[in-house]
Coordinates of C-alpha atoms in Angstrom, one line a residue:
X1 CA -14.1 -13.6 10.4
X2 CA -12.3 -14.4 7.1
X3 CA -9.7 -16.8 7.5
X4 CA -6.0 -15.5 7.4
X5 CA -4.6 -16.2 3.5
X6 CA -1.5 -14.3 3.6
X7 CA 1.2 -14.0 7.6
X8 CA 4.1 -12.6 7.8
X9 CA 6.2 -14.3 10.9
X10 CA 8.9 -12.4 12.3
X11 CA 10.0 -11.4 8.9
X12 CA 13.4 -10.1 8.2
X13 CA 15.3 -8.6 4.6
X14 CA 18.7 -7.6 5.0
X15 CA 20.7 -6.0 2.4
X16 CA 24.6 -5.9 2.8
X17 CA 26.7 -2.8 1.0
X18 CA 30.6 -2.2 0.7
X19 CA 32.2 0.4 2.5
X20 CA 33.8 1.6 -0.8
X21 CA 36.4 3.9 1.6
X22 CA 37.5 1.1 4.1
X23 CA 36.1 -2.0 2.7
X24 CA 33.8 -3.2 5.8
X25 CA 30.7 -3.9 4.3
X26 CA 27.3 -2.9 6.5
X27 CA 24.1 -4.1 6.6
X28 CA 20.6 -2.5 6.0
X29 CA 17.7 -3.9 7.7
X30 CA 15.2 -3.5 5.4
X31 CA 12.7 -5.4 7.1
X32 CA 12.7 -6.3 10.9
X33 CA 10.6 -8.4 12.5
X34 CA 7.3 -7.2 10.3
X35 CA 4.5 -10.2 12.2
X36 CA 1.0 -9.3 9.9
X37 CA -2.2 -11.0 9.2
X38 CA -4.3 -10.4 6.0
X39 CA -7.4 -11.9 5.7
X40 CA -9.7 -13.1 2.8
X41 CA -11.4 -10.4 0.6
X42 CA -10.0 -7.7 2.8
X43 CA -7.8 -4.6 1.2
X44 CA -4.9 -4.4 3.5
X45 CA -2.4 -1.4 3.4
X46 CA 1.1 -1.2 3.8
X47 CA 2.0 3.2 4.2
X48 CA 4.6 4.9 5.8
X49 CA 7.7 7.3 4.2
X50 CA 9.9 6.8 1.1
X51 CA 12.5 4.2 2.0
X52 CA 10.6 2.7 5.4
X53 CA 10.9 -0.7 4.0
X54 CA 7.3 -1.5 2.4
X55 CA 8.4 -2.3 -1.5
X56 CA 10.6 -4.7 0.2
X57 CA 8.3 -6.2 1.9
X58 CA 5.9 -6.2 -0.6
X59 CA 8.8 -8.3 -2.8
X60 CA 9.7 -10.5 0.1
X61 CA 5.9 -11.4 0.9
X62 CA 5.4 -12.4 -3.2
X63 CA 8.9 -14.8 -2.9
X64 CA 10.0 -12.2 -5.4
X65 CA 13.1 -11.8 -3.1
X66 CA 14.3 -14.0 -0.6
X67 CA 13.3 -13.2 3.8
X68 CA 16.8 -12.9 5.5
X69 CA 14.5 -14.3 8.1
X70 CA 11.2 -15.3 9.8
X71 CA 8.7 -17.1 7.3
X72 CA 6.1 -16.1 5.2
X73 CA 2.5 -18.1 5.0
X74 CA 0.5 -18.2 2.1
X75 CA -3.2 -19.9 2.6
X76 CA -1.2 -22.3 5.9
X77 CA 1.9 -22.4 4.1
X78 CA 5.0 -21.9 4.6
X79 CA 6.6 -20.1 1.3
X80 CA 10.3 -20.8 2.2
X81 CA 10.0 -24.5 1.7
X82 CA 8.4 -24.5 -1.6
X83 CA 10.3 -26.7 -4.7
X84 CA 10.8 -24.5 -7.4
X85 CA 7.6 -26.4 -9.5
X86 CA 5.8 -25.0 -6.5
X87 CA 7.1 -21.0 -6.4
X88 CA 6.1 -21.2 -9.8
X89 CA 2.2 -22.4 -9.4
X90 CA 2.0 -19.7 -6.4
X91 CA 2.9 -17.3 -8.9
X92 CA -0.5 -17.9 -10.4
X93 CA -2.1 -17.2 -6.8
X94 CA -0.3 -14.0 -6.2
X95 CA -0.3 -11.6 -9.0
X96 CA 1.9 -8.0 -8.8
X97 CA 1.3 -4.6 -9.8
X98 CA 3.9 -2.6 -10.0
X99 CA 4.7 1.1 -9.1
X100 CA 5.5 2.2 -12.8
X101 CA 3.9 1.7 -15.6
X102 CA 6.5 3.2 -18.1
X103 CA 9.3 0.3 -17.4
X104 CA 7.0 -2.6 -16.6
X105 CA 6.0 -3.6 -19.8
X106 CA 8.0 -5.5 -22.3
X107 CA 8.0 -2.5 -24.5
X108 CA 8.8 -5.3 -27.5
X109 CA 5.5 -6.7 -26.9
X110 CA 1.7 -6.2 -28.0
X111 CA -0.9 -5.5 -24.9
X112 CA -2.5 -8.7 -26.0
X113 CA 1.1 -10.8 -25.5
X114 CA 1.9 -9.1 -22.1
X115 CA -1.6 -9.9 -20.7
X116 CA -1.5 -13.7 -22.2
X117 CA 2.1 -14.4 -21.4
X118 CA 0.6 -15.0 -17.4
X119 CA -1.9 -17.3 -19.0
X120 CA 0.7 -19.0 -21.0
X121 CA 3.4 -19.9 -18.6
X122 CA 0.6 -21.3 -16.7
X123 CA -1.7 -23.0 -19.5
X124 CA -4.5 -21.7 -19.0
X125 CA -6.6 -22.0 -21.5
X126 CA -5.9 -23.2 -25.9
X127 CA -5.1 -19.8 -27.8
X128 CA -8.1 -19.3 -29.1
X129 CA -9.4 -18.9 -25.2
X130 CA -6.5 -16.9 -24.1
X131 CA -6.9 -14.2 -27.0
X132 CA -10.5 -14.0 -26.0
X133 CA -9.7 -13.6 -22.0
X134 CA -7.5 -10.8 -23.6
X135 CA -10.2 -8.6 -24.9
X136 CA -12.3 -9.1 -22.7
X137 CA -10.1 -7.9 -19.6
X138 CA -9.0 -5.1 -21.5
X139 CA -12.6 -4.0 -21.7
X140 CA -13.4 -5.0 -17.6
X141 CA -10.1 -1.6 -17.6
X142 CA -11.5 0.5 -19.7
X143 CA -9.8 0.1 -23.1
X144 CA -10.7 -1.6 -26.2
X145 CA -10.0 -5.0 -27.4
X146 CA -8.1 -3.6 -30.2
X147 CA -5.5 -2.5 -27.5
X148 CA -4.3 -5.7 -28.1
X149 CA -2.8 -5.2 -30.9
X150 CA -0.6 -2.2 -29.9
X151 CA 2.6 -1.5 -28.5
X152 CA 2.8 0.5 -24.5
X153 CA 4.6 3.0 -25.9
X154 CA 1.2 3.9 -27.7
X155 CA -0.6 5.0 -24.0
X156 CA -0.4 7.2 -21.6
X157 CA 0.7 6.2 -17.9
X158 CA -3.2 5.7 -16.7
X159 CA -3.6 3.3 -19.3
X160 CA -0.7 1.4 -19.5
X161 CA -1.5 0.8 -15.5
X162 CA -4.7 -0.8 -16.6
X163 CA -2.9 -2.5 -18.4
X164 CA -0.7 -3.6 -16.1
X165 CA -3.7 -4.6 -13.7
X166 CA -5.3 -6.5 -17.1
X167 CA -1.8 -8.4 -16.4
X168 CA -2.0 -9.1 -13.0
X169 CA -5.5 -10.4 -13.3
X170 CA -5.1 -12.9 -16.6
X171 CA -3.9 -15.7 -14.0
X172 CA -7.2 -15.7 -11.6
X173 CA -5.1 -15.0 -8.5
X174 CA -6.2 -15.0 -5.2
X175 CA -4.1 -12.0 -3.6
X176 CA -3.1 -9.2 -6.1
X177 CA -0.6 -6.7 -4.0
X178 CA 0.3 -3.3 -5.7
X179 CA 3.3 -1.6 -5.1
X180 CA 2.2 2.2 -5.3
X181 CA 0.2 1.7 -8.2
X182 CA -1.2 5.0 -8.4
X183 CA 2.0 7.4 -7.5
X184 CA 3.4 7.7 -10.7
X185 CA -0.1 9.2 -12.3
X186 CA -1.5 12.2 -12.4
X187 CA -4.2 12.9 -9.5
X188 CA -7.4 12.5 -11.9
X189 CA -6.5 9.4 -13.2
X190 CA -5.0 7.8 -9.9
X191 CA -8.8 8.7 -8.5
X192 CA -10.0 6.0 -11.6
X193 CA -7.7 3.7 -11.4
X194 CA -8.2 3.2 -7.3
X195 CA -11.7 3.0 -8.3
X196 CA -11.2 0.2 -10.7
X197 CA -9.4 -1.8 -8.6
X198 CA -12.2 -1.9 -6.1
X199 CA -14.3 -3.0 -8.8
X200 CA -12.3 -5.0 -9.5
X201 CA -12.0 -6.4 -6.2
X202 CA -15.3 -7.1 -5.8
X203 CA -16.3 -8.6 -8.8
X204 CA -13.2 -11.5 -8.6
X205 CA -13.1 -11.8 -5.3
X206 CA -9.4 -10.3 -4.5
X207 CA -7.6 -10.3 -1.7
X208 CA -6.3 -6.7 -2.2
X209 CA -2.7 -5.4 -0.5
X210 CA -1.8 -1.9 -1.4
X211 CA 1.5 -0.5 -0.5
X212 CA 1.3 3.6 -0.6
X213 CA 2.8 6.7 1.4
X214 CA -0.4 9.1 0.4
X215 CA -2.8 8.3 3.1
X216 CA -5.8 9.8 1.7
X217 CA -5.8 7.2 -1.1
X218 CA -6.0 4.9 1.3
X219 CA -8.4 6.2 3.6
X220 CA -10.9 5.9 1.2
X221 CA -10.0 1.8 -0.5
X222 CA -8.6 0.1 2.8
X223 CA -10.0 -2.1 5.4
X224 CA -7.1 -2.0 7.7
X225 CA -4.1 -0.4 7.6
X226 CA -0.4 -1.3 8.8
X227 CA 2.3 2.2 9.4
X228 CA 5.9 1.3 8.6
X229 CA 8.5 2.6 9.7
X230 CA 12.8 2.1 9.0
X231 CA 11.5 -1.4 8.4
X232 CA 9.4 -1.8 11.4
X233 CA 5.4 -2.0 11.9
X234 CA 4.6 0.8 14.5
X235 CA 0.9 0.6 14.2
X236 CA -2.1 -1.6 12.6
X237 CA -5.4 -1.2 13.1
X238 CA -8.6 -0.6 11.3
X239 CA -8.8 2.2 8.7
X240 CA -11.3 4.3 10.3
X241 CA -9.8 3.9 13.3
X242 CA -6.4 4.7 12.4
X243 CA -7.0 7.8 10.8
X244 CA -10.1 9.4 13.3
X245 CA -7.9 8.2 16.6
X246 CA -4.5 7.6 15.8
X247 CA -2.4 5.7 18.7
X248 CA 1.4 6.2 17.6
X249 CA 2.8 10.0 17.1
X250 CA 4.1 9.0 13.4
X251 CA 0.9 7.5 12.0
X252 CA -0.6 11.0 14.3
X253 CA 2.0 12.7 12.0
X254 CA 1.4 11.0 8.5
X255 CA -2.3 12.0 9.2
X256 CA -1.4 15.4 9.8
X257 CA -0.1 15.3 6.4
X258 CA -2.9 14.7 4.9
X259 CA -4.3 17.5 2.3
X260 CA -7.4 18.7 3.6
X261 CA -9.9 20.2 0.7
X262 CA -10.9 23.3 2.3
X263 CA -8.4 26.0 2.7
X264 CA -10.7 27.6 5.2
X265 CA -10.2 23.9 7.6
X266 CA -7.2 23.3 9.8
X267 CA -5.7 20.2 11.6
X268 CA -3.6 19.9 14.5
X269 CA -0.1 20.5 13.1
X270 CA 2.0 17.6 13.6
X271 CA 5.9 18.1 15.5
X272 CA 8.1 16.0 14.0
X273 CA 11.8 17.5 13.9
X274 CA 14.4 15.9 11.3
X275 CA 14.6 13.8 8.3
X276 CA 14.3 9.9 8.1
X277 CA 17.7 8.1 10.4
X278 CA 20.1 6.7 8.6
X279 CA 18.9 2.7 8.0
X280 CA 22.4 1.8 7.9
X281 CA 23.0 3.5 11.7
X282 CA 19.6 3.6 13.3
X283 CA 19.2 5.0 16.3
X284 CA 18.3 2.5 19.6
X285 CA 15.7 1.8 21.4
X286 CA 12.4 3.0 19.7
X287 CA 13.5 4.0 16.0
X288 CA 11.2 7.1 16.0
X289 CA 12.3 8.7 19.6
X290 CA 15.1 11.5 18.0
X291 CA 11.8 13.0 15.7
X292 CA 8.8 12.6 18.2
X293 CA 7.7 15.4 20.3
X294 CA 6.6 12.8 23.2
X295 CA 9.6 11.2 23.7
X296 CA 10.8 9.9 27.3
X297 CA 14.5 8.4 28.5
X298 CA 13.0 4.9 28.0
X299 CA 12.2 5.8 24.7
X300 CA 15.9 5.9 23.8
X301 CA 17.1 3.2 25.6
X302 CA 14.1 0.1 24.7
X303 CA 12.8 -1.0 21.9
X304 CA 8.6 -1.0 22.4
X305 CA 7.3 -4.5 21.0
X306 CA 4.1 -4.4 18.7
X307 CA 1.1 -4.8 21.1
X308 CA -1.1 -7.6 21.3
X309 CA -4.4 -7.0 19.0
X310 CA -6.9 -5.0 21.3
X311 CA -11.1 -5.7 21.2
X312 CA -10.5 -3.8 17.7
X313 CA -8.1 -5.5 16.3
X314 CA -5.4 -2.4 16.9
X315 CA -1.9 -2.9 17.7
X316 CA 0.5 -0.6 18.3
X317 CA 4.6 0.4 19.3
X318 CA 4.8 2.4 21.9
X319 CA 5.5 2.8 25.5
X320 CA 3.4 5.5 25.7
X321 CA 0.4 4.7 24.0
X322 CA -1.8 4.1 26.7
X323 CA -1.2 8.0 28.2
X324 CA -1.2 10.0 24.6
X325 CA -4.2 11.8 23.2
X326 CA -3.1 11.8 19.7
X327 CA -4.8 14.4 16.8
X328 CA -6.5 12.4 14.2
X329 CA -9.0 13.4 11.1
X330 CA -11.8 13.7 14.3
X331 CA -9.5 17.1 15.5
X332 CA -10.3 18.5 12.2
X333 CA -12.1 21.9 12.6
X334 CA -13.1 24.9 10.5
X335 CA -11.9 28.3 11.0
X336 CA -13.3 30.9 8.5
X337 CA -12.4 34.8 8.8
X338 CA -15.8 36.6 8.6
X339 CA -16.0 36.9 5.2
X340 CA -15.0 33.3 4.3
X341 CA -17.9 32.5 6.5
X342 CA -20.8 35.0 4.9
X343 CA -20.0 33.8 1.7
X344 CA -19.9 30.0 2.9
X345 CA -23.7 30.7 4.4
X346 CA -24.4 32.3 1.4
X347 CA -23.7 29.2 -0.9
X348 CA -25.3 27.0 1.9
X349 CA -28.5 29.1 1.5
X350 CA -28.7 28.8 -2.3
X351 CA -27.8 25.1 -1.8
X352 CA -30.7 24.6 0.1
X353 CA -33.1 26.9 -2.0
X354 CA -32.3 24.5 -5.1
X355 CA -32.9 21.0 -2.7
X356 CA -35.9 22.8 -2.2
X357 CA -37.5 23.2 -5.4
X358 CA -36.1 19.8 -6.9

């Protein structure tokens, strides 16, 4: 088993806001007691609805914003104890790919200057070596080396995200964190960028942490997945196990929302009610209980703790995890009308005939 390279221990991040009517400050627990371990060389995904705290967690893990409590360890070092010079050195080891490829690139800088900047800051190579590496990185992410002399506004959204990826790789990092790196892109471009990230991970030996709300993307690229709800981890498991047999009702609902490619295929519908609660005044007990179809009285008064990892490495924060049988991708079934079934049989027969002649 690979060593743990990034670890969150009881991590918290609170934001205080002023009440405009009464002037009483309110506290939002954007990240609330998160514990997780990222192993070297894996793709670790953090998923959940918008507003659940995923992006805040990513920024706290990289010290882009400070933690309000708990600790983050990188390669065994407590990041809260680092001096300013050590934090700068850390930036070389952990790089960030931002969600919006349009606002994350300085429009006044050329593409070459944007990619070269991390190398210049960390004093990597000579000027000639840096410029040569800029061209190599551009070609590696699927852009011509000549693009270095152009400006970000001359590129499409997908191309800009490739530039952002090249910039993240420039300092030769150990860990790359992508904050919804494909959510702002067209579906066809998303697949290209996902495949590019997977190839780069293997080529450069990276540890990849991906923040996302699209489980269809995560299913095909992650080794392990942590599911967040209102600032807390409610389930953590290997990707295949989590999608096939979820153990938390919220995970079941997320899996049920994954679109299916065949209109004839059916999956059990999620029975989640209502909207995400107000994070300023979250419900007591299990935060998911007002929307959960399986909730009992205990759920409303007692907050469930994340269980210790089992033999599969699975953890879940649910009082009823042991006695629930939830639906996942393994429950998907195909339901076709007689006419649709005849068309499917003809198509399958034609494909079989083509395979025989080949």
